[in-house]
Tab-separated table of C-alpha atoms in Angstrom:
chain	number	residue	atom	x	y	z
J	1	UNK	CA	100.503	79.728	121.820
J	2	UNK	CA	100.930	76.424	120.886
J	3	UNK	CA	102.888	73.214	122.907
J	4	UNK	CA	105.039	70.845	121.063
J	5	UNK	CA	107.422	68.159	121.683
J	6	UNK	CA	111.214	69.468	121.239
J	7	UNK	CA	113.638	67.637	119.917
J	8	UNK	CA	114.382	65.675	123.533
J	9	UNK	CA	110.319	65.090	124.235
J	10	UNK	CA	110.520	68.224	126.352
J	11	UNK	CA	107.458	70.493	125.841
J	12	UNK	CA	107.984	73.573	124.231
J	13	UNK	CA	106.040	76.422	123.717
J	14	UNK	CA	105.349	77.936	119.926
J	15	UNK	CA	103.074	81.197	118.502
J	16	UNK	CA	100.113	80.189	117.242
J	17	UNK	CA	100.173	80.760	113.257
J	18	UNK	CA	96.789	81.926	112.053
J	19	UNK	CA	96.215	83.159	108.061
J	20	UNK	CA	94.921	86.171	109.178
J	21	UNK	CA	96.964	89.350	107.480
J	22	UNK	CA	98.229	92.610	109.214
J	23	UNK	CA	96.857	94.413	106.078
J	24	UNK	CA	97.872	97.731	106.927
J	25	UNK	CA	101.745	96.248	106.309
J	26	UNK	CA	100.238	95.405	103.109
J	27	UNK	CA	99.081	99.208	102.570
J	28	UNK	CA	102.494	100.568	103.391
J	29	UNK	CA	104.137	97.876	100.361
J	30	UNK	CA	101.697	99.040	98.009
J	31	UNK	CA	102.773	102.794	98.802
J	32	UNK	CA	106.416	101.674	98.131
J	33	UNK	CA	105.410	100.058	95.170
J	34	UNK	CA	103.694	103.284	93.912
J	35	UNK	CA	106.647	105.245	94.804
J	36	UNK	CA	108.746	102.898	92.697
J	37	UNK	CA	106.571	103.154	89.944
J	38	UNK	CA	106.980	106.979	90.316
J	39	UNK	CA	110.352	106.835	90.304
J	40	UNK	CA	110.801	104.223	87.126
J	41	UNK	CA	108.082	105.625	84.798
J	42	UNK	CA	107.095	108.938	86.439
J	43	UNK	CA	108.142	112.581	85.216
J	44	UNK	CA	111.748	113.259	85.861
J	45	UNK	CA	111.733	115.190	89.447
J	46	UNK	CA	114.911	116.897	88.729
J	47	UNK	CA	112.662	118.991	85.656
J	48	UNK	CA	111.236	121.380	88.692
J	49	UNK	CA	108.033	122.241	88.741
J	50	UNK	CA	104.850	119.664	89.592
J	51	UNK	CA	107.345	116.995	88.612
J	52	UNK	CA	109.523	117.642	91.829
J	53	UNK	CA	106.388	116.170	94.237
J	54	UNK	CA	108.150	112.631	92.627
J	55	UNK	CA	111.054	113.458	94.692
J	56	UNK	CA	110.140	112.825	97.534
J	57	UNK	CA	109.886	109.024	97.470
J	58	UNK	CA	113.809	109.054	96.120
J	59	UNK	CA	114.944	106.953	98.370
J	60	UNK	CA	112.064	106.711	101.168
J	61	UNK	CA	110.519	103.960	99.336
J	62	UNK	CA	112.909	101.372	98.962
J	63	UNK	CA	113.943	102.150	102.663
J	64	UNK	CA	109.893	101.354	103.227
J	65	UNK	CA	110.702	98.319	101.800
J	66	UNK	CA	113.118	96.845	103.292
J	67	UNK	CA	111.936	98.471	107.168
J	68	UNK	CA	108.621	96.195	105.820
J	69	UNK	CA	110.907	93.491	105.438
J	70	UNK	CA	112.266	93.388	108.881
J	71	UNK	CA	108.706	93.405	109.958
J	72	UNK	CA	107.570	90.312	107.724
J	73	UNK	CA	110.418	88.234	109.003
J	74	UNK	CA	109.678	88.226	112.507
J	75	UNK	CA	105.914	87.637	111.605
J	76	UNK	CA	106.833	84.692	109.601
J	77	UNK	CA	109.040	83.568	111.893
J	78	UNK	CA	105.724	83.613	114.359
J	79	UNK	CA	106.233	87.298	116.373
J	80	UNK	CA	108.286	85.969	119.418
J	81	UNK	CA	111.982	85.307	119.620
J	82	UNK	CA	113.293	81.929	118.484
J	83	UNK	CA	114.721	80.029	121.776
J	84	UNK	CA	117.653	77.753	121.543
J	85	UNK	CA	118.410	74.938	118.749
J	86	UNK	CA	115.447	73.380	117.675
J	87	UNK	CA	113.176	71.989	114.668
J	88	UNK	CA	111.301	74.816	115.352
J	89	UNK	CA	113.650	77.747	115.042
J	90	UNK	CA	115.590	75.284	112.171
J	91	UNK	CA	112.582	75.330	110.280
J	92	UNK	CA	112.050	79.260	110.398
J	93	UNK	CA	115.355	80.174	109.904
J	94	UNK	CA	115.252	77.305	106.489
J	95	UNK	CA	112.082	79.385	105.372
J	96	UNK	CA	114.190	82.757	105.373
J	97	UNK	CA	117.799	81.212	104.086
J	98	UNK	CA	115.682	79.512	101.154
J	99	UNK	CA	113.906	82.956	100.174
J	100	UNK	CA	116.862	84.804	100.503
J	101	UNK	CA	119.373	82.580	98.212
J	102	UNK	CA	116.092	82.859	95.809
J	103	UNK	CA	116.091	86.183	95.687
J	104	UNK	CA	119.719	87.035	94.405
J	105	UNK	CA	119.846	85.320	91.385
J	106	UNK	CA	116.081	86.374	90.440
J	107	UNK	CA	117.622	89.583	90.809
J	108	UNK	CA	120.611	89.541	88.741
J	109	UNK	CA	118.421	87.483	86.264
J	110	UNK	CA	115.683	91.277	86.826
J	111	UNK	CA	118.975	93.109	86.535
J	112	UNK	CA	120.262	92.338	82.757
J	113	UNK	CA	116.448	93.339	81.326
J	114	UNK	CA	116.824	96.726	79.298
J	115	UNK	CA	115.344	98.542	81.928
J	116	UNK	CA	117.434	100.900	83.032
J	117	UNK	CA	116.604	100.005	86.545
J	118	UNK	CA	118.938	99.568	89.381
J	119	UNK	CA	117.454	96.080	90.855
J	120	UNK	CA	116.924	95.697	94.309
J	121	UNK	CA	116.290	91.958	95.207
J	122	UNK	CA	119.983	90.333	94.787
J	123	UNK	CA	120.804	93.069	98.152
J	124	UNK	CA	117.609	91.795	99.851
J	125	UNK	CA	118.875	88.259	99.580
J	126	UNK	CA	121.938	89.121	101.099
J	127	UNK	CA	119.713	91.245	103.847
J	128	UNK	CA	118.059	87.981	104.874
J	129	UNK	CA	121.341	86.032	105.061
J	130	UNK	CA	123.113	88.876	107.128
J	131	UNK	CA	119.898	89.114	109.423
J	132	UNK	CA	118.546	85.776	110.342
J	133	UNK	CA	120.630	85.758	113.698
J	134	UNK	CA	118.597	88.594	114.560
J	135	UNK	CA	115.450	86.770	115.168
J	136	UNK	CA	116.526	85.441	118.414
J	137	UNK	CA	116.852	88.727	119.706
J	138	UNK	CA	114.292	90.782	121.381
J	139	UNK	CA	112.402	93.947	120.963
J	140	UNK	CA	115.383	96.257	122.841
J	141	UNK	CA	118.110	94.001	121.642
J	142	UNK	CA	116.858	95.142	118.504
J	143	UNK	CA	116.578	98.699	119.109
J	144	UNK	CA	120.038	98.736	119.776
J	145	UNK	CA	121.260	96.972	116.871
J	146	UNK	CA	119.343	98.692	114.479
J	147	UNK	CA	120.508	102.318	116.160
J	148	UNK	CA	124.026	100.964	116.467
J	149	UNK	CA	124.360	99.682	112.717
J	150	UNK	CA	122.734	103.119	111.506
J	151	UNK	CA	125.275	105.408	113.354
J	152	UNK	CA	128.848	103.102	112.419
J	153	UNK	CA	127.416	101.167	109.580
J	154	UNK	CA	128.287	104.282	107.385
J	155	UNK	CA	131.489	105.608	109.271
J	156	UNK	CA	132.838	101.697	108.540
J	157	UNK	CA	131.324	101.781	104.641
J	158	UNK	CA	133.226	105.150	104.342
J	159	UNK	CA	136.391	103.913	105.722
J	160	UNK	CA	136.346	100.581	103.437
J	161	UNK	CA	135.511	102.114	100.393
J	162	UNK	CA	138.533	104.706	101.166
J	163	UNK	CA	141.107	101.953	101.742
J	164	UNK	CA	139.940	99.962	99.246
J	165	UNK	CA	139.969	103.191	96.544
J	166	UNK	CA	136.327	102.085	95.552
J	167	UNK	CA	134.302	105.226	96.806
J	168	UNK	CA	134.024	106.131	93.090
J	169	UNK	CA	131.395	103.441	92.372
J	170	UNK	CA	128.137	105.383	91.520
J	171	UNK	CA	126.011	103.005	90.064
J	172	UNK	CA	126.015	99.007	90.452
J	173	UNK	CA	123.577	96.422	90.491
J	174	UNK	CA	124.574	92.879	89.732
J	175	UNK	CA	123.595	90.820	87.110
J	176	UNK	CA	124.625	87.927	85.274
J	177	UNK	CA	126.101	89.280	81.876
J	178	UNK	CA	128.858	91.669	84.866
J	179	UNK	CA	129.433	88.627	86.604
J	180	UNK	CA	133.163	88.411	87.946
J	181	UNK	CA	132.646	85.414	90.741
J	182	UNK	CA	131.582	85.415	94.460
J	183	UNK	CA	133.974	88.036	95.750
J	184	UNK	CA	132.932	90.861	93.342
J	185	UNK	CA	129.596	89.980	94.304
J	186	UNK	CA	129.291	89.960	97.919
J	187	UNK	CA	131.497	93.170	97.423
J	188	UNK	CA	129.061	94.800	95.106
J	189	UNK	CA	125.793	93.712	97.599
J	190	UNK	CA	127.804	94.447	100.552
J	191	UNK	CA	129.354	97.621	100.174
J	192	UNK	CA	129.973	99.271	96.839
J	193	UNK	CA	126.364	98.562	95.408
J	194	UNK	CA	123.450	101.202	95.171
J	195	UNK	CA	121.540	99.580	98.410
J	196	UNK	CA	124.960	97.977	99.997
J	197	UNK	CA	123.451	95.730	103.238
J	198	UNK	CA	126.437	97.540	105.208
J	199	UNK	CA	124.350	100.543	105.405
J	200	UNK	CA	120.639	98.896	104.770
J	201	UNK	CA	120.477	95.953	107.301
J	202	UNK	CA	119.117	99.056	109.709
J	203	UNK	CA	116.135	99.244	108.395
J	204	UNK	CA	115.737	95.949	108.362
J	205	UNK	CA	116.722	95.751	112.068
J	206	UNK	CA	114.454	98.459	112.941
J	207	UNK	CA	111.332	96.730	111.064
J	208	UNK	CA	112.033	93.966	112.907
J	209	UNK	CA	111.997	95.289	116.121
J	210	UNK	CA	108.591	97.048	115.277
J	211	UNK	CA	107.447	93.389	114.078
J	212	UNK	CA	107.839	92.116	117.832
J	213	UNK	CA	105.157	94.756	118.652
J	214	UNK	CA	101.334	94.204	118.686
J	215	UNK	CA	100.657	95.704	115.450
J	216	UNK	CA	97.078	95.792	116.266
J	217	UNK	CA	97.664	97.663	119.769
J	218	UNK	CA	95.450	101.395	118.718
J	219	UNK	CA	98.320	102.859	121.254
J	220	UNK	CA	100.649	101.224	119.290
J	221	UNK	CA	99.932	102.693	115.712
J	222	UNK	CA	99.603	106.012	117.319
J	223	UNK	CA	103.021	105.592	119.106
J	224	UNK	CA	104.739	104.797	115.294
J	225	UNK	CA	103.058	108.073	114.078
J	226	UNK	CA	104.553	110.233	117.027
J	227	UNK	CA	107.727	108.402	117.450
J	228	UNK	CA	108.091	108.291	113.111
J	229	UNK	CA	108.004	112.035	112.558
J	230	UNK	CA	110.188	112.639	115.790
J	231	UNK	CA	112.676	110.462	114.031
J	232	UNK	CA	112.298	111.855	110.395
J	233	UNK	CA	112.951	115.712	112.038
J	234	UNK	CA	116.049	114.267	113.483
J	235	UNK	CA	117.341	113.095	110.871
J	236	UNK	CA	116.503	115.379	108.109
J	237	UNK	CA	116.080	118.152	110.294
J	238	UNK	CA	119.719	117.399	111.532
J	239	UNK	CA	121.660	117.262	108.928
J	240	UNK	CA	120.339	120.382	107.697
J	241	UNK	CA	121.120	122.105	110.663
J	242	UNK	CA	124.726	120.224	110.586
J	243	UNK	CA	125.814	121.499	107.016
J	244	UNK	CA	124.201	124.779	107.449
J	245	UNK	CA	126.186	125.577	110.470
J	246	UNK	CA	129.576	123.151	110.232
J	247	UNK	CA	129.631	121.480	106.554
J	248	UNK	CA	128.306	123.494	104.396
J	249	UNK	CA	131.338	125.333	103.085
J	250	UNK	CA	133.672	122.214	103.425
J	251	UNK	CA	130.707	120.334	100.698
J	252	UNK	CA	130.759	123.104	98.134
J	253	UNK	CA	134.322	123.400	97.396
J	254	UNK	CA	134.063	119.580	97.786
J	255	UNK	CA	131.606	119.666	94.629
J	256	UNK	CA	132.956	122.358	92.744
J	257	UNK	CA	132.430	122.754	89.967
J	258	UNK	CA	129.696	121.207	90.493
J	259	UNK	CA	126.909	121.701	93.006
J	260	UNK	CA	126.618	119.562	96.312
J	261	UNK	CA	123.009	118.352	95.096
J	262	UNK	CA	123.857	117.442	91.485
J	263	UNK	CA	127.234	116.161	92.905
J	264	UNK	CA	125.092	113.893	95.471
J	265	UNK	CA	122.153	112.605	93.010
J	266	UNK	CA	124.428	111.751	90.301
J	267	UNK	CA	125.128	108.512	92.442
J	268	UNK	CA	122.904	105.944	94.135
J	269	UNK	CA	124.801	104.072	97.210
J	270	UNK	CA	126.954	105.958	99.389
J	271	UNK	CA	128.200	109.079	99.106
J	272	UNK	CA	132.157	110.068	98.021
J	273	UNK	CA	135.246	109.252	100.227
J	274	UNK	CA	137.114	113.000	99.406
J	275	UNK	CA	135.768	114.367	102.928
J	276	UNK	CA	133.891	113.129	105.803
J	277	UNK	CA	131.855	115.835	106.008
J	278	UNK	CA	129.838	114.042	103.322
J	279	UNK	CA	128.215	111.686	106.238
J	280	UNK	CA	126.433	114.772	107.274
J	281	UNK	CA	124.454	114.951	104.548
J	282	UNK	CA	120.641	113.086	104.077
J	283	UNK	CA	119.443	113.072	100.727
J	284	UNK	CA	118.227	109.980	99.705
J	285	UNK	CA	120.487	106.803	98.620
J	286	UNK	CA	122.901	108.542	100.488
J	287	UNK	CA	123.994	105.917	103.422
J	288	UNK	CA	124.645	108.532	105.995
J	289	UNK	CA	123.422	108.420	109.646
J	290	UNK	CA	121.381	110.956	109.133
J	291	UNK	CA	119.501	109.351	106.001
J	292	UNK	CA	118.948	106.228	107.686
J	293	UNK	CA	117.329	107.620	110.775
J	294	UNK	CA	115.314	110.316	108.668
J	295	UNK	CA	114.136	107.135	106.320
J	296	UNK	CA	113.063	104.720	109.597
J	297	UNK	CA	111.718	107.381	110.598
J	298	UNK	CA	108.974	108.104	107.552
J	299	UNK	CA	109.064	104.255	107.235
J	300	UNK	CA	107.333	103.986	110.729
J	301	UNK	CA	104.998	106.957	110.171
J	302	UNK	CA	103.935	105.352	107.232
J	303	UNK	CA	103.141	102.148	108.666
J	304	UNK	CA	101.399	103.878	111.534
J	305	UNK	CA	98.892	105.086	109.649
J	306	UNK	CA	98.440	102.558	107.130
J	307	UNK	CA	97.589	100.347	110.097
J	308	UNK	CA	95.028	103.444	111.547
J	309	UNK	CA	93.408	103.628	108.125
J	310	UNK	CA	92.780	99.894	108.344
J	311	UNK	CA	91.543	99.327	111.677
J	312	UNK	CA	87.645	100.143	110.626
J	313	UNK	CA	85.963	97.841	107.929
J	314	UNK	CA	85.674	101.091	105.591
J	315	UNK	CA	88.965	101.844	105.799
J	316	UNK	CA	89.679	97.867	104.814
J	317	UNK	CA	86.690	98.060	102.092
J	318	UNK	CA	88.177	101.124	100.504
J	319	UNK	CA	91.689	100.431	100.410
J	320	UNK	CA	91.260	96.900	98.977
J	321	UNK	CA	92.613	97.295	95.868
J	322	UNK	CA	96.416	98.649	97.708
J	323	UNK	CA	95.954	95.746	99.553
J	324	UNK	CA	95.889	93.560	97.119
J	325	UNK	CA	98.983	94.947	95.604
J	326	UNK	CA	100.870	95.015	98.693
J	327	UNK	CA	100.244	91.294	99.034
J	328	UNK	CA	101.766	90.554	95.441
J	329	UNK	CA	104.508	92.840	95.588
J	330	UNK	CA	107.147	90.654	94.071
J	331	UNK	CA	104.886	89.694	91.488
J	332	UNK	CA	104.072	93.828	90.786
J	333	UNK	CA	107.867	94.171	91.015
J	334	UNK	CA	108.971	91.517	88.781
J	335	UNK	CA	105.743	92.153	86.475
J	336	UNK	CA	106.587	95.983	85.903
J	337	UNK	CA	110.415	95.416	85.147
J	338	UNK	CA	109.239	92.787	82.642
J	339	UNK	CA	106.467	95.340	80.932
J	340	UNK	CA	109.415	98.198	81.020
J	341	UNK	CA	111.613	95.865	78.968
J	342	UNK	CA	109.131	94.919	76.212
J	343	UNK	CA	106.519	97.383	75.550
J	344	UNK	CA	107.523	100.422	77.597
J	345	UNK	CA	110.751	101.476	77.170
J	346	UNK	CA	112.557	104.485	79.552
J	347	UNK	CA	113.946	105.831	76.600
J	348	UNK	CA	110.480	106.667	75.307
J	349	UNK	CA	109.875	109.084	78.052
J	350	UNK	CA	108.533	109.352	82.194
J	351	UNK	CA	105.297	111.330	82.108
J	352	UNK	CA	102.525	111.618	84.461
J	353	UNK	CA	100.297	109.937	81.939
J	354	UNK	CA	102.511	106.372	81.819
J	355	UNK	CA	102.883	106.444	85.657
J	356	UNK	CA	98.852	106.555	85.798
J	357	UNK	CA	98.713	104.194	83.450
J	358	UNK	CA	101.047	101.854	85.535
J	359	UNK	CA	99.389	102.808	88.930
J	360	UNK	CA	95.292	102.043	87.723
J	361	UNK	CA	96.486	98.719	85.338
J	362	UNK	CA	98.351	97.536	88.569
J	363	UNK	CA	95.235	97.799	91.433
J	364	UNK	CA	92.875	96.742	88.760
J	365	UNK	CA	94.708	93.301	87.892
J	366	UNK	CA	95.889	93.079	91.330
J	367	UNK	CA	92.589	93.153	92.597
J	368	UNK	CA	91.284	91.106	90.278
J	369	UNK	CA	94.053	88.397	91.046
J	370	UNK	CA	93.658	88.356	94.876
J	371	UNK	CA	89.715	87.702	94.730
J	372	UNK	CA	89.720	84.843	92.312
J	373	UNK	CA	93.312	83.264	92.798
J	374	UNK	CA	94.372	84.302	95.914
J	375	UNK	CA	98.633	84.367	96.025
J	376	UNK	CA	100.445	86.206	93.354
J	377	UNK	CA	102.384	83.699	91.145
J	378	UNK	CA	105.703	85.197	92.431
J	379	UNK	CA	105.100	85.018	96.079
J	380	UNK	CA	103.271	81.424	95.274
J	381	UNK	CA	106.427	80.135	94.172
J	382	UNK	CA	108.398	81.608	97.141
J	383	UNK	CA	105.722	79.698	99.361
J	384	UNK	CA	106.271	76.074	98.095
J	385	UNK	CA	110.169	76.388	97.547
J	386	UNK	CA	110.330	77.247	101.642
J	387	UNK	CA	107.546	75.853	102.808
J	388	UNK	CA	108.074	72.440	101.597
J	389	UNK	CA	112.086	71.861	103.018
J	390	UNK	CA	110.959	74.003	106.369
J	391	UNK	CA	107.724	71.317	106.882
J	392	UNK	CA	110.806	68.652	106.621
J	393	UNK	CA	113.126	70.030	109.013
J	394	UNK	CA	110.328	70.681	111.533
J	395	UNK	CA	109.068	66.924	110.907
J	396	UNK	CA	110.054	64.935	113.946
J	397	UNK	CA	108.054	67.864	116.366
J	398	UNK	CA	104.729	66.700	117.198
J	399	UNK	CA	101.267	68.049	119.191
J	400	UNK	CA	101.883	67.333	122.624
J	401	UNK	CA	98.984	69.224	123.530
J	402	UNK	CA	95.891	70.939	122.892
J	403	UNK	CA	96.217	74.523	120.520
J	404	UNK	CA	95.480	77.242	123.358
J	405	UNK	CA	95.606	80.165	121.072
J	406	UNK	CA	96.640	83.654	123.277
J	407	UNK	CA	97.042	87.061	122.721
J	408	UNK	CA	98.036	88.196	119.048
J	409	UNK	CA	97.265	85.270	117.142
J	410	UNK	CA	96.616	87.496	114.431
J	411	UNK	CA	99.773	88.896	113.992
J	412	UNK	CA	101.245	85.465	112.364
J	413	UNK	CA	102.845	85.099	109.343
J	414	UNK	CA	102.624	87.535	106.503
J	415	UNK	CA	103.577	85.341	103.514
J	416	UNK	CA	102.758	87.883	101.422
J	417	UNK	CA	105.125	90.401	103.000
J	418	UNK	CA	108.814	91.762	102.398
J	419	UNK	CA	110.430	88.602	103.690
J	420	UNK	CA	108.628	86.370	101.383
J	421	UNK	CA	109.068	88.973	98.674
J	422	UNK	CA	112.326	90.769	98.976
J	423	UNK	CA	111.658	94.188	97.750
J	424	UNK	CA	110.847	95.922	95.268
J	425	UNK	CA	113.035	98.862	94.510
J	426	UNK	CA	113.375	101.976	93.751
J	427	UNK	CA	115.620	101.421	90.941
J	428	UNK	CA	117.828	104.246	89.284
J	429	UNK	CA	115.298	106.847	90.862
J	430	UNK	CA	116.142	109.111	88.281
């Protein structure tokens, strides 16, 4: 901890910030950025066959993403929960607004390329707006919210869309060339988009309840690996056992003549407003309760034992190059959407051969990048634009005291991380 003068001369505790990196959070990005690339330029999983192994990050990576971006705002904001009004919980919460009105229109601007991709980082702005008054809240606090939000943040998105005749919305993310003024946007990013924050902001509740943790804490990791697959077998494990017994029948002559898992993957979002029984199901982009607590629930494994695999200096030395890619994730994202719209069109096919291509071009440059230049241009950017007006606001604190640096120091601020990046979607999975 640190001790500063508040506002009134009184002497107020801070974290101490270090430039040390949690790089096992930046493992767990670079997985979601491989399982976006999977999804954007990999074989089609609905083909059967080998190709179905891509379906399994439908949907759990973008949910990594944003669970990582719960945990990157607390660590930027320095681990501990902001007390009262002050310079120095002004000046984190200026770092997060700034990033997050930066992020929507760099992702309306990512959404009008000829991708084909449904853009992710205009909802992640709106995440970080909708969860900044979060970060004076506690570990349980959290807990709560986050398990709150995931059970009636998808009753509430069902009811809405139903009384406001929208539940037919299958695919929608905003750009600039669709734009039809502030209502219809915060509508689309709210609720009727394909990651709408009304049934999102739980993972990024949940992330930021982990981020409170000691990340480094060996009981810890092994606690996110136990607790993680408990909560993925509840909630995919659950609904199955829910429609096989209750829903089942009530779904199929709901999706006539169509399937209920053609019916479900031929939209990205929510899932229809004909019958309730439809929040019962968890396939991915679904917004159910059951999807969201299956999805936390892989997110945290995930993390768990990206941080494991990190905690020995092999384990750092050989998964360097993910690393490095998990530190310039908005860069990667940003980059690949870019390279899709130019050179490597959808339209010209999703093979196992492009997404390799993608996957060793990425770690290779990446790596490259991080050892000679340090911050991706991207998250660079991001840095100064926040940075600078969040320096100002916090101005008029000074020293009053000697640094005494405590317990996690090292867990301070991942710039590279979620919250500096938004996230980097999953797209259309398809």
């Amino acid at each position: 901890m640190r001790v500063e003068a508040g506002e009134h001369g009184e002497r107020v505790e801070r974290p101490a910030t270090t430039t040390a990196r949690i790089v096992g959070v930046d493992v767990a990005r670079a997985l979601a950025v491989l399982g976006m690339f999977a999804s954007h330029v990999g074989p089609d999983p609905y083909d059967g066959g080998v190709d179905t192994l891509v379906q399994g990050v439908s949907g759990r990576a973008s949910a990594l993403f944003a669970f990582l971006a719960g945990v990157s705002l607390v660590l930027m904001s320095g681990r501990t929960p902001l007390r009262g009004r002050n310079r120095h919980s002004a000046a984190a919460v200026t770092r997060v607004l700034i990033r997050a009105v930066l992020l929507i229109p760099l992702g309306m601007w990512l959404a009008d390329l000829d991708t084909g991709v449904l853009v992710i980082l205009a909802f992640y702005g709106l995440y970080f707006l909708l969860a900044w008054p979060a970060l004076w809240l506690d570990t349980r606090a959290l807990v709560l919210l986050a398990a709150g939000w995931a059970l009636l943040g998808p009753i509430a998105s069902y009811l809405l869309r139903t009384s406001r005749d929208t539940g037919d919305i299958r695919y929608a993310a905003p750009g600039f060339d669709d734009w039809h003024g502030p209502g219809d946007l915060f509508e689309t990013l709210f609720l009727t988009g394909s990651y709408p924050a009304i049934t999102w902001l739980p993972f990024v509740f949940a992330g930021m309840a982990v981020g409170r943790l000691r990340l480094t804490d060996l009981r810890v990791q092994r606690a996110f690996v136990g607790i993680g697959t408990g909560l993925a077998v509840l909630g995919y494990g659950g609904s199955w056992l829910v429609v096989e017994l209750f829903t089942g029948d009530r779904l199929a002559r709901e999706a006539a003549p169509y399937g209920v898992f053609e019916l479900i993957h031929s939209r990205v979002g929510s899932v229809p407003v004909s019958d309730p029984a439809w929040l019962t199901v968890a396939e991915g982009h679904t917004g159910t309760p059951f999807e969201i607590v299956g999805a936390i629930g892989v997110a945290l494994g995930v993390l768990g034992l990206t941080l494991l695999a990190c905690r020995a200096w092999i384990g750092r030395i050989v998964l360097d190059p993910p690393i490095c890619v998990g530190a310039m994730a908005l860069t990667v994202y940003t980059a690949h959407l870019i390279a899709i719209d130019r050179w490597f069109p959808l339209a010209a096919g999703q093979t196992w051969e492009r997404l390799l291509a993608f996957v060793v071009v990425t770690l290779l440059l990446c790596w490259a990048w991080r050892h000679t230049l340090r911050k991706g241009p991207m998250e660079a950017a991001l840095h100064v634009l926040s940075a600078l007006p969040a320096r100002w606001v916090r101005g008029a604190a000074r020293p009053a005291g000697p640094s005494r640096p405590q317990g996690g120091g090292q867990e301070g601020g991942q710039e590279g991380g979620p919250a500096a990046t938004g996230s980097m979607a999953q797209g259309s999975d398809r």
